[in-house]
CSV table of C-alpha atoms in Angstrom, one decimal:
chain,number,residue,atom,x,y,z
A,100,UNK,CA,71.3,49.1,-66.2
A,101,UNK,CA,67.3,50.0,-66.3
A,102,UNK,CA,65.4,48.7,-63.6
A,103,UNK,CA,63.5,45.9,-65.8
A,104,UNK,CA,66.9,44.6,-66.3
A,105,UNK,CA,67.5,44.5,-62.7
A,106,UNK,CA,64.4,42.8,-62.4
A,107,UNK,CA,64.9,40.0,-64.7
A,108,UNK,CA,68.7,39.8,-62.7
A,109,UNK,CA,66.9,39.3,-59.5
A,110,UNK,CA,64.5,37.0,-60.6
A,111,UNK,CA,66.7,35.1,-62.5
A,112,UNK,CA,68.9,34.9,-58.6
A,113,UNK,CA,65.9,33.7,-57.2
A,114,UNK,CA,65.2,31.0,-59.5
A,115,UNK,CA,68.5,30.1,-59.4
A,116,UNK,CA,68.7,29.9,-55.4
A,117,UNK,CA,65.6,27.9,-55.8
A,118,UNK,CA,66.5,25.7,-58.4
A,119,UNK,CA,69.7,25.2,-55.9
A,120,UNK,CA,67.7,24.3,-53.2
A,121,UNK,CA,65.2,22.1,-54.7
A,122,UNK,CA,68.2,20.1,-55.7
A,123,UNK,CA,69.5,20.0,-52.3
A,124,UNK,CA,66.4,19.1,-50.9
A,125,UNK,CA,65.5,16.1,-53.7
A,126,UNK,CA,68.9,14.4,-53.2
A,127,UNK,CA,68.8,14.2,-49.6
A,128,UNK,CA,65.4,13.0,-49.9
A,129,UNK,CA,67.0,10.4,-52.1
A,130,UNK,CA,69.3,9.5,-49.9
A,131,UNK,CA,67.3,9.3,-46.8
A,132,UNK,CA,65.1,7.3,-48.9
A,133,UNK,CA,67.8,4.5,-49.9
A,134,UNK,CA,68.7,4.3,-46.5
A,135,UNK,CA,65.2,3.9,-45.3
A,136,UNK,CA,64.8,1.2,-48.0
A,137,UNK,CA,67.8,-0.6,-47.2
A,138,UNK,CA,66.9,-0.5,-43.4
A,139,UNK,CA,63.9,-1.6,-44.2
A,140,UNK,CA,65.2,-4.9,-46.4
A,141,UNK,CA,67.3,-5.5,-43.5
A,142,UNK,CA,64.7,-5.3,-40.9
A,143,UNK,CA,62.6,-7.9,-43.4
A,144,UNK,CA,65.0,-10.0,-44.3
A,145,UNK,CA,65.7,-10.3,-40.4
A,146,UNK,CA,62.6,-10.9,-40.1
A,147,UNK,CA,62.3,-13.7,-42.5
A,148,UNK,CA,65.1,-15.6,-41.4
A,149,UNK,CA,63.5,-15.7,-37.5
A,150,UNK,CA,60.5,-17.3,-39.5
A,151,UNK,CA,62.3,-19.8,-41.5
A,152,UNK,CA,64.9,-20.5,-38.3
A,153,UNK,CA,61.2,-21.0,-36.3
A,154,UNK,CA,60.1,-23.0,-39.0
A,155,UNK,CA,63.0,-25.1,-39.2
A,156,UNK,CA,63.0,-25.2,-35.5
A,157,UNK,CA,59.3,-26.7,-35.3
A,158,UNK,CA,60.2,-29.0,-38.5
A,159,UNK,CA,62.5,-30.3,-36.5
A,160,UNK,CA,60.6,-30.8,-33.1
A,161,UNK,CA,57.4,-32.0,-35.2
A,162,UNK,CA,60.0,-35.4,-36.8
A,163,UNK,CA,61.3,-35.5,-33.7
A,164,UNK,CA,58.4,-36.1,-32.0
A,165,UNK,CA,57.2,-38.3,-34.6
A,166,UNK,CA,59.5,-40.6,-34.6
A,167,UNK,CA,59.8,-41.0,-30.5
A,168,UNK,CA,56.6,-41.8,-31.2
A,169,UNK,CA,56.8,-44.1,-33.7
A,170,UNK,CA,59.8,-45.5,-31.6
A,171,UNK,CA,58.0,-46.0,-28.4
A,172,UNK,CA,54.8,-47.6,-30.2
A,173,UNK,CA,57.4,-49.9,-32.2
A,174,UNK,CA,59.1,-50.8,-28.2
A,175,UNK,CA,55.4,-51.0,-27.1
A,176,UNK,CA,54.9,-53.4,-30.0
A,177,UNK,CA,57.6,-55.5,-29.5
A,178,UNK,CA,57.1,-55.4,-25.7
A,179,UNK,CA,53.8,-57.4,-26.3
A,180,UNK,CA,55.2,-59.4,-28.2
A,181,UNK,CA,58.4,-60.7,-26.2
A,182,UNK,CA,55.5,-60.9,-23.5
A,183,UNK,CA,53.2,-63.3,-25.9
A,184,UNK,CA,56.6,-65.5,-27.0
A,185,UNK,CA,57.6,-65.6,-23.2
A,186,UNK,CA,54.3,-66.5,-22.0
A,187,UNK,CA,54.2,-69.5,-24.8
A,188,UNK,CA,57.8,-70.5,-24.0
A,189,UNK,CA,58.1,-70.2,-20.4
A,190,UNK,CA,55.3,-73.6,-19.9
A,191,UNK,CA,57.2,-75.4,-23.0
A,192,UNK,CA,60.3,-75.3,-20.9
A,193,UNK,CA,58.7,-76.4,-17.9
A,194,UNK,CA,57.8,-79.8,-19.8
A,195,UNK,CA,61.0,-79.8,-22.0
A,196,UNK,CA,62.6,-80.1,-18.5
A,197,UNK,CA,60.6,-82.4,-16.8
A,198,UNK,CA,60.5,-84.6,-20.1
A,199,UNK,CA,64.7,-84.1,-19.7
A,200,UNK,CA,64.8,-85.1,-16.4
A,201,UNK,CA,62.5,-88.5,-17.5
A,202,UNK,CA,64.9,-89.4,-19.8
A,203,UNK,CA,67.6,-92.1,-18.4
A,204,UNK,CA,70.0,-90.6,-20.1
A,205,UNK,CA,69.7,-86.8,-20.0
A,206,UNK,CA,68.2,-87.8,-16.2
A,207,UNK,CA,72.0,-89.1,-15.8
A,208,UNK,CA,73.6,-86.0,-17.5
A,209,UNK,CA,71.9,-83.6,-15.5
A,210,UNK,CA,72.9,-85.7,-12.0
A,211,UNK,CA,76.4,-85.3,-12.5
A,212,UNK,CA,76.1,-81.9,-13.4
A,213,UNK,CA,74.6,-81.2,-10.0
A,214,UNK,CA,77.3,-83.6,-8.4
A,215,UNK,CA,79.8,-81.9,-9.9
A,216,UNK,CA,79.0,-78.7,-8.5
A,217,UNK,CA,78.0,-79.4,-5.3
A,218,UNK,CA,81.9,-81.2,-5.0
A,219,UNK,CA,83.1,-77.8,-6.3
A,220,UNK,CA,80.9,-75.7,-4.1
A,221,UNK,CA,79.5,-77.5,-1.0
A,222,UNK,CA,81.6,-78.5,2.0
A,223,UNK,CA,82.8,-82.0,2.9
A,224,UNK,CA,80.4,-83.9,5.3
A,225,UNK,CA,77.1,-86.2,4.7
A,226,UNK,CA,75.3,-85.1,1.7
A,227,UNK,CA,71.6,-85.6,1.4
A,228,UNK,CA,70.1,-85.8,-1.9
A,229,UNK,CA,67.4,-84.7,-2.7
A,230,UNK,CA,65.7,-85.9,-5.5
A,231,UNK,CA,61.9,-86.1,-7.6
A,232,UNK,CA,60.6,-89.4,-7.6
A,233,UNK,CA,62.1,-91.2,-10.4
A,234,UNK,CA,60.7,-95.0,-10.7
A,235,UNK,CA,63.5,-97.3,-12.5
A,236,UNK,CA,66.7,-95.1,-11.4
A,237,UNK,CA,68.8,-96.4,-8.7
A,238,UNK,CA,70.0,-94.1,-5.9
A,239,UNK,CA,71.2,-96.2,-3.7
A,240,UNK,CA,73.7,-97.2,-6.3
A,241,UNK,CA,74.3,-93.8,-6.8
A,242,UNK,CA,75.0,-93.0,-3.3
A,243,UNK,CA,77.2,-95.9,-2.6
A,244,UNK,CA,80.0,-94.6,-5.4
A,245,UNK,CA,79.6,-91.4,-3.8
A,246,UNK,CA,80.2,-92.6,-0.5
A,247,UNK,CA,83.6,-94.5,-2.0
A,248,UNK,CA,84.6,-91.5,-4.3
A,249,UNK,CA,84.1,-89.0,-1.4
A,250,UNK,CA,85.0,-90.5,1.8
A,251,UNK,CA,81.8,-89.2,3.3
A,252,UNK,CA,78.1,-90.1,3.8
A,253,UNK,CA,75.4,-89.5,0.5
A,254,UNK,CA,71.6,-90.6,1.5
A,255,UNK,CA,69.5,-90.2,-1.4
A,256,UNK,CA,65.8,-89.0,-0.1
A,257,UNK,CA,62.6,-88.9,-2.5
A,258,UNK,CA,61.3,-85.6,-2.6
A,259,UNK,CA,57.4,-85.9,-3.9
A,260,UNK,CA,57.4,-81.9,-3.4
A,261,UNK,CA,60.2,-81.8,-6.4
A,262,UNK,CA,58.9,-82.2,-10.5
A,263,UNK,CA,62.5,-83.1,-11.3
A,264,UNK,CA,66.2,-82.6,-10.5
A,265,UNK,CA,67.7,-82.9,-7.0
A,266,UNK,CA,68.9,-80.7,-4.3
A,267,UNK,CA,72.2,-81.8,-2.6
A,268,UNK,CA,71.9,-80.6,1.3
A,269,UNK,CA,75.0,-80.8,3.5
A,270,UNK,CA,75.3,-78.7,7.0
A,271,UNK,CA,73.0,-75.7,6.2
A,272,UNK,CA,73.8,-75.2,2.5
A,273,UNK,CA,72.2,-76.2,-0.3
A,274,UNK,CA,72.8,-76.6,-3.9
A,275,UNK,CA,69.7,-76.7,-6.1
A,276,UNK,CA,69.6,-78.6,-9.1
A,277,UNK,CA,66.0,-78.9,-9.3
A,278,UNK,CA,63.8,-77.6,-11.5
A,279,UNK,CA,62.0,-74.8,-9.2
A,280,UNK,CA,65.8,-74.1,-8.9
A,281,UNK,CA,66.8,-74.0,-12.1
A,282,UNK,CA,63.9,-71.5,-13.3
A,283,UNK,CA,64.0,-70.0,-10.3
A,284,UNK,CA,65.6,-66.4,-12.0
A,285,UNK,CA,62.8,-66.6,-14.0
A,286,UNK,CA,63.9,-62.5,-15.4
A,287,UNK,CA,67.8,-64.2,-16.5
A,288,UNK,CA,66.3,-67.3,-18.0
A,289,UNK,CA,63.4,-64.5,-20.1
A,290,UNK,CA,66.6,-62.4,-21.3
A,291,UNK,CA,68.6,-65.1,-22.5
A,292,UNK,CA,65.2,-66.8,-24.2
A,293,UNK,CA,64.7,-63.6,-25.8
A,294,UNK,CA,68.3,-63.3,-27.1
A,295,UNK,CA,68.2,-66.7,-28.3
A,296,UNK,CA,65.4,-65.8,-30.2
A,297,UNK,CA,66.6,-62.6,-31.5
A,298,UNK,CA,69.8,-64.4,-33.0
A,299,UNK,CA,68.1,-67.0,-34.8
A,300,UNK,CA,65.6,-64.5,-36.0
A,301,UNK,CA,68.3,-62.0,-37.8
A,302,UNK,CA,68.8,-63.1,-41.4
């Protein structure tokens, strides 16, 4: 073999060996580059589900706080207006009662209500009643069956300090029929106007 023969052979070993090598080099480049691109897809889509979870998150806070505040104008709303209904009521009951008490016959009702309770609750001995200044309604009368049902002493005393009703009074306690004591739990009597209202208000 010449030495141009040995030339082309060496050359041909070189190109070889770098042929070899830049094919070495090109598919690790390739393959450090699908990794970095996958890494990097990772890394973003990470990334982009944070943002949409955040997103989400502050969606949700955003109609949240929306509708606490829509709630707590609608309480605000009907707060004024429970407050408007009971301030309109609250005087109409006043006369209702007092136009009750007025009445003979409701007047009569609501005395043996009271007289019933004070037998459950009071304790025996003299009973004083009483009672708002009622022209026409007899007391004494009143007193004397009570005095016969009983066994004990009833004196019937006009109150001008009472609008209507009667108080029954018997050795420290008192039963209070009247009307300052009936609307005296003024925030009970509100609730239960309020519920009343809501019932017949629902379809």
């Amino acid at each position: 073999m010449n030495l141009e023969e040995r030339e082309r052979g060496l050359l041909k070993l070189v190109e070889d060996y770098r042929d070899a090598e830049c094919r070495t080099l090109l598919e690790a480049a390739r393959v450090e580059a699908e990794a970095l691109i996958a890494r990097t897809y990772r890394a973003e889509r990470a990334r982009l589900h944070q943002r949409v979870t955040a997103e989400r998150s502050g969606a949700r806070g955003r109609i949240h706080a929306a509708r606490a505040e829509r709630d707590t104008r609608e309480r605000a709303g009907g707060e004024r207006a429970n407050a408007l209904l009971l301030a309109a009521a609250w005087p109409r009951l006043h006369e209702a009662l007092i136009a009750r008490w007025q009445d003979p016959d409701a007047r009569g009702g609501w005395v043996h209500a009271v007289i019933a309770e004070a037998e459950r609750l009071l304790p025996k001995g003299t009973w004083t009643l009483r009672h708002a200044q009622t022209p026409g309604a007899d007391w004494q009368a009143l007193a004397a069956e009570l005095a016969q049902r009983l066994g004990q002493e009833t004196r019937p005393i006009a109150d001008a300090g009472l609008a209507a009703g009667l108080r029954v009074e018997c050795g420290g306690a008192v039963l209070d029929g009247s009307l300052e004591g009936l609307l005296r739990d003024r925030e009970r009597i509100e609730a239960r106007l309020l519920a009343l209202w809501s019932l017949e208000s629902d379809p």
